[in-house]
C-alpha cells in the first residue's frame, strides 16, 4: 500500500508529513494545529477583533487626554490620533432639563459626548457612589 506525502494544513507551514506517520494526521505538530485554528478563528470573527482593537485605541487616547487634563478635544484632532467616535461600549442617557436628553457614550470608565455644533468631543469620568 502506497501512501502519498501530505503537506501540513497550516497555511504558514510548508512541512511535509511523511508517509510512514499516521494517515489521519493533518498537522506536523501541535503548534501548527493551534496556529491554524487561531488564524481561522481570526478570519471568522474579524469584525469582533477589529471592534475590540478600536475600543482599546479609543480608551488609550481618552486616557492620554485625561492624564494631560484635557477634557475638550477638537474632533479632527481626535480622529487624526485614531479616535473613532462610533466605537463605544454603551450609552448612558441623562436629562439636564425636561425637554432635552443627552447621551454619553461609554468606553470602560470614561464617557464622551460629541458636540455637533462645535465639532468637539467632551470627555467625562464618573466615579459611582454607592
CSV table of N, CA, C and O in Angstrom, one decimal:
chain,number,residue,atom,x,y,z
A,1,UNK,N,0.8,-1.2,0.0
A,1,UNK,CA,0.0,0.0,0.0
A,1,UNK,C,0.9,1.2,0.0
A,1,UNK,O,1.8,1.4,0.8
A,2,UNK,N,0.6,2.2,-0.9
A,2,UNK,CA,1.4,3.4,-1.0
A,2,UNK,C,0.7,4.6,-0.5
A,2,UNK,O,-0.4,4.8,-1.0
A,3,UNK,N,1.2,5.3,0.4
A,3,UNK,CA,0.6,6.5,1.0
A,3,UNK,C,1.3,7.7,0.4
A,3,UNK,O,2.6,7.7,0.3
A,4,UNK,N,0.6,8.7,0.0
A,4,UNK,CA,1.2,9.9,-0.6
A,4,UNK,C,1.6,10.8,0.6
A,4,UNK,O,1.0,10.8,1.6
A,5,UNK,N,2.6,11.6,0.3
A,5,UNK,CA,3.0,12.6,1.3
A,5,UNK,C,2.0,13.7,1.3
A,5,UNK,O,1.4,14.0,0.3
A,6,UNK,N,1.9,14.3,2.4
A,6,UNK,CA,0.9,15.3,2.6
A,6,UNK,C,1.6,16.6,3.2
A,6,UNK,O,2.5,16.4,4.0
A,7,UNK,N,1.1,17.7,2.9
A,7,UNK,CA,1.6,19.0,3.5
A,7,UNK,C,0.8,19.3,4.7
A,7,UNK,O,-0.4,19.0,4.8
A,8,UNK,N,1.4,20.0,5.6
A,8,UNK,CA,0.7,20.4,6.8
A,8,UNK,C,-0.4,21.4,6.4
A,8,UNK,O,-0.3,22.2,5.5
A,9,UNK,N,-1.6,21.3,7.1
A,9,UNK,CA,-2.7,22.1,6.8
A,9,UNK,C,-2.6,23.5,7.2
A,9,UNK,O,-3.4,24.4,6.7
A,10,UNK,N,-1.6,23.9,8.0
A,10,UNK,CA,-1.4,25.2,8.4
A,10,UNK,C,-0.8,26.0,7.2
A,10,UNK,O,0.2,25.6,6.6
A,11,UNK,N,-1.5,27.1,6.8
A,11,UNK,CA,-1.1,27.8,5.6
A,11,UNK,C,0.3,28.5,5.7
A,11,UNK,O,1.0,28.7,4.7
A,12,UNK,N,0.8,28.7,6.9
A,12,UNK,CA,2.1,29.3,7.2
A,12,UNK,C,3.2,28.3,7.2
A,12,UNK,O,4.4,28.6,7.3
A,13,UNK,N,2.9,27.0,7.2
A,13,UNK,CA,3.9,25.9,7.3
A,13,UNK,C,4.0,25.2,6.0
A,13,UNK,O,3.0,24.9,5.3
A,14,UNK,N,5.2,24.9,5.6
A,14,UNK,CA,5.5,24.2,4.4
A,14,UNK,C,6.0,22.8,4.6
A,14,UNK,O,6.5,22.1,3.7
A,15,UNK,N,5.9,22.3,5.9
A,15,UNK,CA,6.4,21.0,6.2
A,15,UNK,C,5.6,19.9,5.5
A,15,UNK,O,4.4,20.0,5.3
A,16,UNK,N,6.3,18.8,5.2
A,16,UNK,CA,5.7,17.6,4.6
A,16,UNK,C,5.5,16.6,5.7
A,16,UNK,O,6.5,16.3,6.5
A,17,UNK,N,4.3,16.0,5.8
A,17,UNK,CA,4.1,14.9,6.8
A,17,UNK,C,4.5,13.7,6.1
A,17,UNK,O,4.0,13.3,5.0
A,18,UNK,N,5.4,12.9,6.6
A,18,UNK,CA,6.0,11.8,6.0
A,18,UNK,C,4.9,10.7,5.8
A,18,UNK,O,4.0,10.6,6.6
A,19,UNK,N,5.2,9.8,4.9
A,19,UNK,CA,4.2,8.7,4.5
A,19,UNK,C,4.1,7.7,5.6
A,19,UNK,O,3.0,7.1,5.7
A,20,UNK,N,5.1,7.5,6.5
A,20,UNK,CA,5.0,6.5,7.5
A,20,UNK,C,4.3,6.9,8.8
A,20,UNK,O,4.0,6.1,9.7
A,21,UNK,N,3.9,8.2,8.8
A,21,UNK,CA,3.2,8.7,10.0
A,21,UNK,C,1.7,8.3,9.9
A,21,UNK,O,1.2,7.8,8.9
A,22,UNK,N,0.9,8.7,10.9
A,22,UNK,CA,-0.5,8.4,10.9
A,22,UNK,C,-1.2,9.0,9.7
A,22,UNK,O,-1.0,10.2,9.4
A,23,UNK,N,-2.0,8.2,8.9
A,23,UNK,CA,-2.6,8.7,7.7
A,23,UNK,C,-3.7,9.8,8.0
A,23,UNK,O,-4.0,10.5,7.1
A,24,UNK,N,-4.2,9.8,9.2
A,24,UNK,CA,-5.2,10.8,9.6
A,24,UNK,C,-4.6,12.1,10.1
A,24,UNK,O,-5.3,13.1,10.3
A,25,UNK,N,-3.3,12.2,10.2
A,25,UNK,CA,-2.6,13.4,10.7
A,25,UNK,C,-2.7,14.5,9.7
A,25,UNK,O,-2.4,14.4,8.5
A,26,UNK,N,-3.1,15.7,10.2
A,26,UNK,CA,-3.3,16.9,9.3
A,26,UNK,C,-2.2,17.9,9.5
A,26,UNK,O,-2.0,18.8,8.6
A,27,UNK,N,-1.6,17.9,10.7
A,27,UNK,CA,-0.6,19.0,11.0
A,27,UNK,C,0.7,18.3,11.5
A,27,UNK,O,0.7,17.2,12.0
A,28,UNK,N,1.8,19.0,11.3
A,28,UNK,CA,3.1,18.4,11.6
A,28,UNK,C,3.3,18.4,13.1
A,28,UNK,O,4.0,17.6,13.6
A,29,UNK,N,2.8,19.4,13.8
A,29,UNK,CA,2.9,19.4,15.3
A,29,UNK,C,1.8,20.2,15.9
A,29,UNK,O,0.9,20.8,15.2
A,30,UNK,N,1.8,20.3,17.3
A,30,UNK,CA,0.7,20.9,18.0
A,30,UNK,C,0.7,22.4,17.8
A,30,UNK,O,-0.4,23.0,17.7
A,31,UNK,N,1.8,23.0,17.6
A,31,UNK,CA,1.9,24.5,17.4
A,31,UNK,C,1.3,24.9,16.1
A,31,UNK,O,0.6,25.9,15.9
A,32,UNK,N,1.5,24.0,15.0
A,32,UNK,CA,0.9,24.3,13.7
A,32,UNK,C,-0.6,24.1,13.8
A,32,UNK,O,-1.4,24.9,13.2
A,33,UNK,N,-1.1,23.2,14.5
A,33,UNK,CA,-2.5,23.0,14.7
A,33,UNK,C,-3.2,24.2,15.4
A,33,UNK,O,-4.2,24.7,15.0
A,34,UNK,N,-2.5,24.6,16.5
A,34,UNK,CA,-3.0,25.8,17.2
A,34,UNK,C,-3.0,27.0,16.4
A,34,UNK,O,-4.0,27.8,16.4
A,35,UNK,N,-2.0,27.2,15.6
A,35,UNK,CA,-1.9,28.4,14.7
A,35,UNK,C,-2.9,28.4,13.7
A,35,UNK,O,-3.5,29.4,13.3
A,36,UNK,N,-3.2,27.2,13.1
A,36,UNK,CA,-4.2,27.1,12.1
A,36,UNK,C,-5.6,27.5,12.6
A,36,UNK,O,-6.4,28.2,12.0
A,37,UNK,N,-5.9,27.0,13.8
A,37,UNK,CA,-7.2,27.3,14.4
A,37,UNK,C,-7.3,28.7,14.8
A,37,UNK,O,-8.4,29.3,14.7
A,38,UNK,N,-6.2,29.3,15.3
A,38,UNK,CA,-6.2,30.7,15.6
A,38,UNK,C,-6.4,31.6,14.4
A,38,UNK,O,-7.3,32.5,14.4
A,39,UNK,N,-5.8,31.3,13.3
A,39,UNK,CA,-6.0,32.0,12.1
A,39,UNK,C,-7.4,31.9,11.5
A,39,UNK,O,-8.0,32.9,11.1
A,40,UNK,N,-8.0,30.7,11.6
A,40,UNK,CA,-9.3,30.5,11.1
A,40,UNK,C,-10.3,31.2,12.0
A,40,UNK,O,-11.3,31.8,11.5
A,41,UNK,N,-10.1,31.3,13.3
A,41,UNK,CA,-10.9,32.0,14.2
A,41,UNK,C,-10.8,33.5,14.0
A,41,UNK,O,-11.9,34.2,14.0
A,42,UNK,N,-9.6,34.0,13.7
A,42,UNK,CA,-9.5,35.4,13.4
A,42,UNK,C,-10.2,35.8,12.1
A,42,UNK,O,-10.8,36.9,12.0
A,43,UNK,N,-10.2,34.9,11.2
A,43,UNK,CA,-10.9,35.2,9.9
A,43,UNK,C,-12.4,35.2,10.1
A,43,UNK,O,-13.1,36.0,9.5
A,44,UNK,N,-12.9,34.2,10.9
A,44,UNK,CA,-14.4,34.1,11.1
A,44,UNK,C,-14.9,35.3,11.9
A,44,UNK,O,-16.0,35.7,11.7
A,45,UNK,N,-14.1,35.7,12.9
A,45,UNK,CA,-14.6,36.8,13.8
A,45,UNK,C,-13.8,38.1,13.6
A,45,UNK,O,-13.5,38.8,14.6
A,46,UNK,N,-13.6,38.4,12.4
A,46,UNK,CA,-12.8,39.6,12.0
A,46,UNK,C,-13.4,40.9,12.6
A,46,UNK,O,-12.7,41.7,13.1
A,47,UNK,N,-14.7,41.0,12.5
A,47,UNK,CA,-15.4,42.2,12.9
A,47,UNK,C,-15.2,42.4,14.4
A,47,UNK,O,-15.0,43.5,14.9
A,48,UNK,N,-15.3,41.3,15.2
A,48,UNK,CA,-15.2,41.4,16.7
A,48,UNK,C,-13.8,41.9,17.0
A,48,UNK,O,-13.6,42.8,17.9
A,49,UNK,N,-12.8,41.3,16.4
A,49,UNK,CA,-11.4,41.7,16.7
A,49,UNK,C,-11.1,43.1,16.3
A,49,UNK,O,-10.4,43.9,17.1
A,50,UNK,N,-11.6,43.6,15.2
A,50,UNK,CA,-11.4,45.0,14.8
A,50,UNK,C,-12.1,45.9,15.7
A,50,UNK,O,-11.6,47.0,16.1
A,51,UNK,N,-13.3,45.6,16.2
A,51,UNK,CA,-14.1,46.4,17.2
A,51,UNK,C,-13.3,46.5,18.5
A,51,UNK,O,-13.2,47.6,19.0
A,52,UNK,N,-12.8,45.4,19.0
A,52,UNK,CA,-12.1,45.4,20.2
A,52,UNK,C,-10.8,46.2,20.1
A,52,UNK,O,-10.4,46.9,21.0
A,53,UNK,N,-10.1,46.1,19.0
A,53,UNK,CA,-8.9,46.9,18.7
A,53,UNK,C,-9.2,48.4,18.7
A,53,UNK,O,-8.5,49.2,19.3
A,54,UNK,N,-10.3,48.8,18.0
A,54,UNK,CA,-10.7,50.2,18.0
A,54,UNK,C,-11.1,50.7,19.4
A,54,UNK,O,-10.8,51.8,19.8
A,55,UNK,N,-11.8,49.8,20.1
A,55,UNK,CA,-12.2,50.2,21.5
A,55,UNK,C,-11.0,50.4,22.4
A,55,UNK,O,-10.9,51.4,23.2
A,56,UNK,N,-10.0,49.6,22.3
A,56,UNK,CA,-8.7,49.7,23.0
A,56,UNK,C,-8.0,51.0,22.6
A,56,UNK,O,-7.5,51.8,23.5
A,57,UNK,N,-8.0,51.3,21.3
A,57,UNK,CA,-7.3,52.5,20.9
A,57,UNK,C,-8.1,53.8,21.4
A,57,UNK,O,-7.4,54.7,21.9
A,58,UNK,N,-9.4,53.7,21.3
A,58,UNK,CA,-10.2,54.9,21.9
A,58,UNK,C,-9.9,55.1,23.3
A,58,UNK,O,-9.8,56.2,23.8
A,59,UNK,N,-9.8,54.0,24.1
A,59,UNK,CA,-9.6,54.1,25.5
A,59,UNK,C,-8.2,54.7,25.8
A,59,UNK,O,-8.0,55.6,26.7
A,60,UNK,N,-7.2,54.2,25.1
A,60,UNK,CA,-5.8,54.8,25.3
A,60,UNK,C,-5.8,56.2,24.9
A,60,UNK,O,-5.1,57.0,25.6
A,61,UNK,N,-6.5,56.7,23.9
A,61,UNK,CA,-6.5,58.1,23.5
A,61,UNK,C,-7.2,58.9,24.6
A,61,UNK,O,-6.7,60.0,25.0
A,62,UNK,N,-8.3,58.4,25.1
A,62,UNK,CA,-9.0,59.1,26.1
A,62,UNK,C,-8.2,59.2,27.4
A,62,UNK,O,-8.2,60.3,28.0
A,63,UNK,N,-7.5,58.2,27.8
A,63,UNK,CA,-6.7,58.2,29.0
A,63,UNK,C,-5.5,59.2,28.8
A,63,UNK,O,-5.2,59.9,29.7
A,64,UNK,N,-5.0,59.3,27.6
A,64,UNK,CA,-3.9,60.2,27.3
A,64,UNK,C,-4.4,61.6,27.5
A,64,UNK,O,-3.7,62.5,28.1
A,65,UNK,N,-5.6,62.0,27.0
A,65,UNK,CA,-6.2,63.3,27.3
A,65,UNK,C,-6.4,63.5,28.7
A,65,UNK,O,-6.2,64.6,29.3
A,66,UNK,N,-6.9,62.6,29.5
A,66,UNK,CA,-7.2,62.7,30.9
A,66,UNK,C,-5.9,63.0,31.7
A,66,UNK,O,-5.9,63.8,32.6
A,67,UNK,N,-4.9,62.3,31.3
A,67,UNK,CA,-3.6,62.4,32.0
A,67,UNK,C,-3.0,63.9,31.8
A,67,UNK,O,-2.3,64.3,32.7
A,68,UNK,N,-3.4,64.5,30.7
A,68,UNK,CA,-2.9,65.9,30.5
A,68,UNK,C,-4.0,66.9,30.9
A,68,UNK,O,-3.8,68.1,30.5
A,69,UNK,N,-5.0,66.5,31.5
A,69,UNK,CA,-6.2,67.3,32.0
A,69,UNK,C,-6.8,68.1,30.8
A,69,UNK,O,-7.2,69.2,30.9
A,70,UNK,N,-7.0,67.4,29.7
A,70,UNK,CA,-7.6,67.9,28.5
A,70,UNK,C,-9.0,67.2,28.4
A,70,UNK,O,-9.0,66.0,28.3
A,71,UNK,N,-10.1,67.9,28.5
A,71,UNK,CA,-11.4,67.3,28.5
A,71,UNK,C,-12.2,67.7,27.3
A,71,UNK,O,-13.2,67.1,27.0
A,72,UNK,N,-11.8,68.7,26.6
A,72,UNK,CA,-12.4,69.1,25.3
A,72,UNK,C,-11.4,69.0,24.2
A,72,UNK,O,-10.4,69.6,24.3
A,73,UNK,N,-11.8,68.2,23.2
A,73,UNK,CA,-10.8,67.9,22.2
A,73,UNK,C,-11.5,68.1,20.8
A,73,UNK,O,-12.7,67.7,20.6
A,74,UNK,N,-10.8,68.8,19.9
A,74,UNK,CA,-11.4,69.0,18.6
A,74,UNK,C,-11.5,67.6,17.9
A,74,UNK,O,-10.6,66.8,18.0
A,75,UNK,N,-12.7,67.4,17.3
A,75,UNK,CA,-13.0,66.1,16.7
A,75,UNK,C,-12.0,65.7,15.6
A,75,UNK,O,-11.6,64.5,15.5
A,76,UNK,N,-11.5,66.7,14.9
A,76,UNK,CA,-10.5,66.4,13.8
A,76,UNK,C,-9.2,66.0,14.4
A,76,UNK,O,-8.5,65.1,13.9
A,77,UNK,N,-8.8,66.6,15.6
A,77,UNK,CA,-7.5,66.2,16.2
A,77,UNK,C,-7.7,64.7,16.8
A,77,UNK,O,-6.8,63.9,16.6
A,78,UNK,N,-8.8,64.4,17.4
A,78,UNK,CA,-9.0,63.1,17.9
A,78,UNK,C,-9.1,62.1,16.8
A,78,UNK,O,-8.5,61.0,16.9
A,79,UNK,N,-9.7,62.4,15.7
A,79,UNK,CA,-9.7,61.5,14.5
A,79,UNK,C,-8.3,61.3,14.0
A,79,UNK,O,-8.0,60.1,13.6
A,80,UNK,N,-7.5,62.3,13.9
A,80,UNK,CA,-6.1,62.2,13.4
A,80,UNK,C,-5.3,61.3,14.3
A,80,UNK,O,-4.4,60.6,13.8
A,81,UNK,N,-5.6,61.2,15.6
A,81,UNK,CA,-4.9,60.3,16.6
A,81,UNK,C,-5.5,58.9,16.5
A,81,UNK,O,-4.9,58.0,17.1
A,82,UNK,N,-6.6,58.7,15.8
A,82,UNK,CA,-7.1,57.4,15.7
A,82,UNK,C,-8.4,57.1,16.4
A,82,UNK,O,-8.9,56.0,16.5
A,83,UNK,N,-9.0,58.2,17.1
A,83,UNK,CA,-10.2,58.0,17.8
A,83,UNK,C,-11.4,57.8,16.9
A,83,UNK,O,-11.6,58.6,16.0
A,84,UNK,N,-12.2,56.8,17.1
A,84,UNK,CA,-13.4,56.6,16.3
A,84,UNK,C,-14.6,56.8,17.2
A,84,UNK,O,-14.8,56.0,18.1
A,85,UNK,N,-15.3,57.8,17.0
A,85,UNK,CA,-16.4,58.2,17.9
A,85,UNK,C,-17.6,57.3,17.7
A,85,UNK,O,-18.5,57.3,18.6
A,86,UNK,N,-17.6,56.4,16.7
A,86,UNK,CA,-18.8,55.4,16.6
A,86,UNK,C,-18.4,54.1,17.3
A,86,UNK,O,-19.2,53.2,17.2
A,87,UNK,N,-17.3,54.0,18.0
A,87,UNK,CA,-16.9,52.8,18.7
A,87,UNK,C,-17.0,53.1,20.2
A,87,UNK,O,-16.2,53.8,20.7
A,88,UNK,N,-17.9,52.4,20.8
A,88,UNK,CA,-18.1,52.6,22.3
A,88,UNK,C,-18.8,51.4,22.8
A,88,UNK,O,-19.3,50.5,22.1
A,89,UNK,N,-18.8,51.2,24.2
A,89,UNK,CA,-19.4,50.1,24.8
A,89,UNK,C,-20.9,50.2,25.1
A,89,UNK,O,-21.6,49.2,25.1
A,90,UNK,N,-21.4,51.4,25.5
A,90,UNK,CA,-22.8,51.5,25.8
A,90,UNK,C,-23.1,53.0,25.9
A,90,UNK,O,-22.2,53.9,25.7
A,91,UNK,N,-24.4,53.3,26.2
A,91,UNK,CA,-24.8,54.7,26.2
A,91,UNK,C,-25.5,54.9,27.6
A,91,UNK,O,-26.3,54.1,28.0
A,92,UNK,N,-25.2,56.0,28.2
A,92,UNK,CA,-25.9,56.5,29.4
A,92,UNK,C,-26.6,57.7,29.1
A,92,UNK,O,-26.0,58.7,28.6
A,93,UNK,N,-27.9,57.7,29.3
A,93,UNK,CA,-28.7,58.9,28.9
A,93,UNK,C,-29.1,59.6,30.2
A,93,UNK,O,-29.3,59.0,31.3
A,94,UNK,N,-29.1,60.9,30.1
A,94,UNK,CA,-29.5,61.8,31.3
A,94,UNK,C,-30.2,63.0,30.7
A,94,UNK,O,-30.2,63.3,29.6
A,95,UNK,N,-31.0,63.6,31.6
A,95,UNK,CA,-31.8,64.7,31.2
A,95,UNK,C,-31.5,65.9,32.0
A,95,UNK,O,-31.9,66.0,33.2
A,96,UNK,N,-30.7,66.9,31.4
A,96,UNK,CA,-30.4,68.1,32.2
A,96,UNK,C,-31.7,69.0,32.3
A,96,UNK,O,-31.7,69.8,33.2
A,97,UNK,N,-32.6,68.8,31.5
A,97,UNK,CA,-33.9,69.6,31.6
A,97,UNK,C,-35.0,68.6,31.2
A,97,UNK,O,-34.8,67.5,30.7
A,98,UNK,N,-36.3,69.1,31.3
A,98,UNK,CA,-37.4,68.3,30.9
A,98,UNK,C,-37.5,67.9,29.4
A,98,UNK,O,-37.9,66.9,29.0
A,99,UNK,N,-37.0,68.9,28.6
A,99,UNK,CA,-37.2,68.7,27.1
A,99,UNK,C,-35.9,68.2,26.4
A,99,UNK,O,-36.0,67.9,25.3
A,100,UNK,N,-34.8,68.2,27.1
A,100,UNK,CA,-33.6,67.8,26.4
A,100,UNK,C,-33.0,66.6,27.0
A,100,UNK,O,-32.9,66.4,28.3
A,101,UNK,N,-32.6,65.6,26.2
A,101,UNK,CA,-31.9,64.4,26.6
A,101,UNK,C,-30.5,64.4,26.0
A,101,UNK,O,-30.4,64.6,24.8
A,102,UNK,N,-29.5,64.1,26.8
A,102,UNK,CA,-28.2,63.9,26.2
A,102,UNK,C,-27.8,62.5,26.5
A,102,UNK,O,-28.2,61.8,27.4
A,103,UNK,N,-26.9,62.0,25.6
A,103,UNK,CA,-26.5,60.6,25.8
A,103,UNK,C,-24.9,60.6,25.7
A,103,UNK,O,-24.3,61.1,24.8
A,104,UNK,N,-24.4,60.0,26.8
A,104,UNK,CA,-22.9,59.9,26.9
A,104,UNK,C,-22.6,58.4,26.4
A,104,UNK,O,-23.2,57.5,26.8
A,105,UNK,N,-21.6,58.4,25.6
A,105,UNK,CA,-21.1,57.1,25.1
A,105,UNK,C,-20.0,56.6,26.0
A,105,UNK,O,-19.1,57.4,26.4
A,106,UNK,N,-20.0,55.3,26.4
A,106,UNK,CA,-19.1,54.8,27.4
A,106,UNK,C,-18.0,54.0,26.8
A,106,UNK,O,-18.2,53.1,25.9
A,107,UNK,N,-16.7,54.2,27.3
A,107,UNK,CA,-15.6,53.3,27.0
A,107,UNK,C,-15.0,53.0,28.3
A,107,UNK,O,-14.4,53.8,28.9
A,108,UNK,N,-15.3,51.8,28.8
A,108,UNK,CA,-14.9,51.4,30.2
A,108,UNK,C,-15.4,52.3,31.2
A,108,UNK,O,-16.6,52.5,31.4
A,109,UNK,N,-14.5,53.1,31.9
A,109,UNK,CA,-14.9,54.0,32.9
A,109,UNK,C,-14.9,55.5,32.4
A,109,UNK,O,-15.1,56.4,33.2
A,110,UNK,N,-14.8,55.7,31.1
A,110,UNK,CA,-14.8,57.1,30.6
A,110,UNK,C,-16.0,57.2,29.7
A,110,UNK,O,-16.3,56.3,28.9
A,111,UNK,N,-16.6,58.4,29.7
A,111,UNK,CA,-17.7,58.7,28.9
A,111,UNK,C,-17.3,59.9,28.0
A,111,UNK,O,-16.5,60.7,28.4
A,112,UNK,N,-17.9,59.9,26.8
A,112,UNK,CA,-17.7,61.1,25.9
A,112,UNK,C,-19.0,61.5,25.2
A,112,UNK,O,-19.9,60.7,25.1
A,113,UNK,N,-19.0,62.7,24.9
A,113,UNK,CA,-20.1,63.3,24.2
A,113,UNK,C,-19.6,64.1,23.0
A,113,UNK,O,-18.6,64.8,23.1
A,114,UNK,N,-20.2,63.9,21.8
A,114,UNK,CA,-19.8,64.6,20.6
A,114,UNK,C,-20.7,65.8,20.5
A,114,UNK,O,-21.9,65.7,20.3
A,115,UNK,N,-20.2,67.0,20.4
A,115,UNK,CA,-20.9,68.2,20.2
A,115,UNK,C,-20.8,68.6,18.7
A,115,UNK,O,-19.8,68.9,18.2
A,116,UNK,N,-22.0,68.4,18.1
A,116,UNK,CA,-22.0,68.6,16.6
A,116,UNK,C,-21.8,70.0,16.2
A,116,UNK,O,-21.1,70.3,15.3
A,117,UNK,N,-22.3,71.0,17.0
A,117,UNK,CA,-22.2,72.4,16.6
A,117,UNK,C,-20.8,72.9,16.7
A,117,UNK,O,-20.4,73.6,15.8
A,118,UNK,N,-20.1,72.5,17.7
A,118,UNK,CA,-18.7,73.0,17.9
A,118,UNK,C,-17.7,72.0,17.3
A,118,UNK,O,-16.5,72.3,17.3
A,119,UNK,N,-18.1,70.8,16.9
A,119,UNK,CA,-17.2,69.8,16.4
A,119,UNK,C,-16.2,69.4,17.5
A,119,UNK,O,-15.0,69.4,17.2
A,120,UNK,N,-16.7,69.2,18.7
A,120,UNK,CA,-15.8,68.8,19.8
A,120,UNK,C,-16.2,67.5,20.4
A,120,UNK,O,-17.4,67.1,20.3
A,121,UNK,N,-15.3,66.8,21.0
A,121,UNK,CA,-15.5,65.7,21.8
A,121,UNK,C,-15.2,66.0,23.2
A,121,UNK,O,-14.1,66.5,23.6
A,122,UNK,N,-16.2,65.9,24.1
A,122,UNK,CA,-16.1,66.2,25.5
A,122,UNK,C,-15.9,64.9,26.3
A,122,UNK,O,-16.8,64.0,26.2
A,123,UNK,N,-14.9,64.8,27.1
A,123,UNK,CA,-14.6,63.6,27.9
A,123,UNK,C,-15.1,63.8,29.3
A,123,UNK,O,-14.8,64.9,29.9
A,124,UNK,N,-15.7,62.8,29.9
A,124,UNK,CA,-16.1,62.8,31.3
A,124,UNK,C,-15.6,61.5,32.0
A,124,UNK,O,-15.5,60.5,31.3
A,125,UNK,N,-15.4,61.6,33.3
A,125,UNK,CA,-15.1,60.4,34.0
A,125,UNK,C,-16.0,60.4,35.3
A,125,UNK,O,-15.9,61.3,36.1
A,126,UNK,N,-16.8,59.4,35.4
A,126,UNK,CA,-17.7,59.3,36.6
A,126,UNK,C,-17.2,58.3,37.6
A,126,UNK,O,-16.7,57.2,37.2
A,127,UNK,N,-17.3,58.7,38.9
A,127,UNK,CA,-17.0,57.7,39.9
A,127,UNK,C,-18.3,57.5,40.6
A,127,UNK,O,-18.9,58.3,41.3
A,128,UNK,N,-18.8,56.2,40.5
A,128,UNK,CA,-20.1,55.9,41.0
A,128,UNK,C,-20.0,55.8,42.6
A,128,UNK,O,-19.1,55.3,43.1
A,129,UNK,N,-21.0,56.4,43.2
A,129,UNK,CA,-21.0,56.4,44.7
A,129,UNK,C,-22.2,55.6,45.1
A,129,UNK,O,-23.3,55.7,44.6
A,130,UNK,N,-21.9,54.6,46.0
A,130,UNK,CA,-23.0,53.7,46.4
A,130,UNK,C,-23.7,54.2,47.7
A,130,UNK,O,-23.2,54.7,48.6
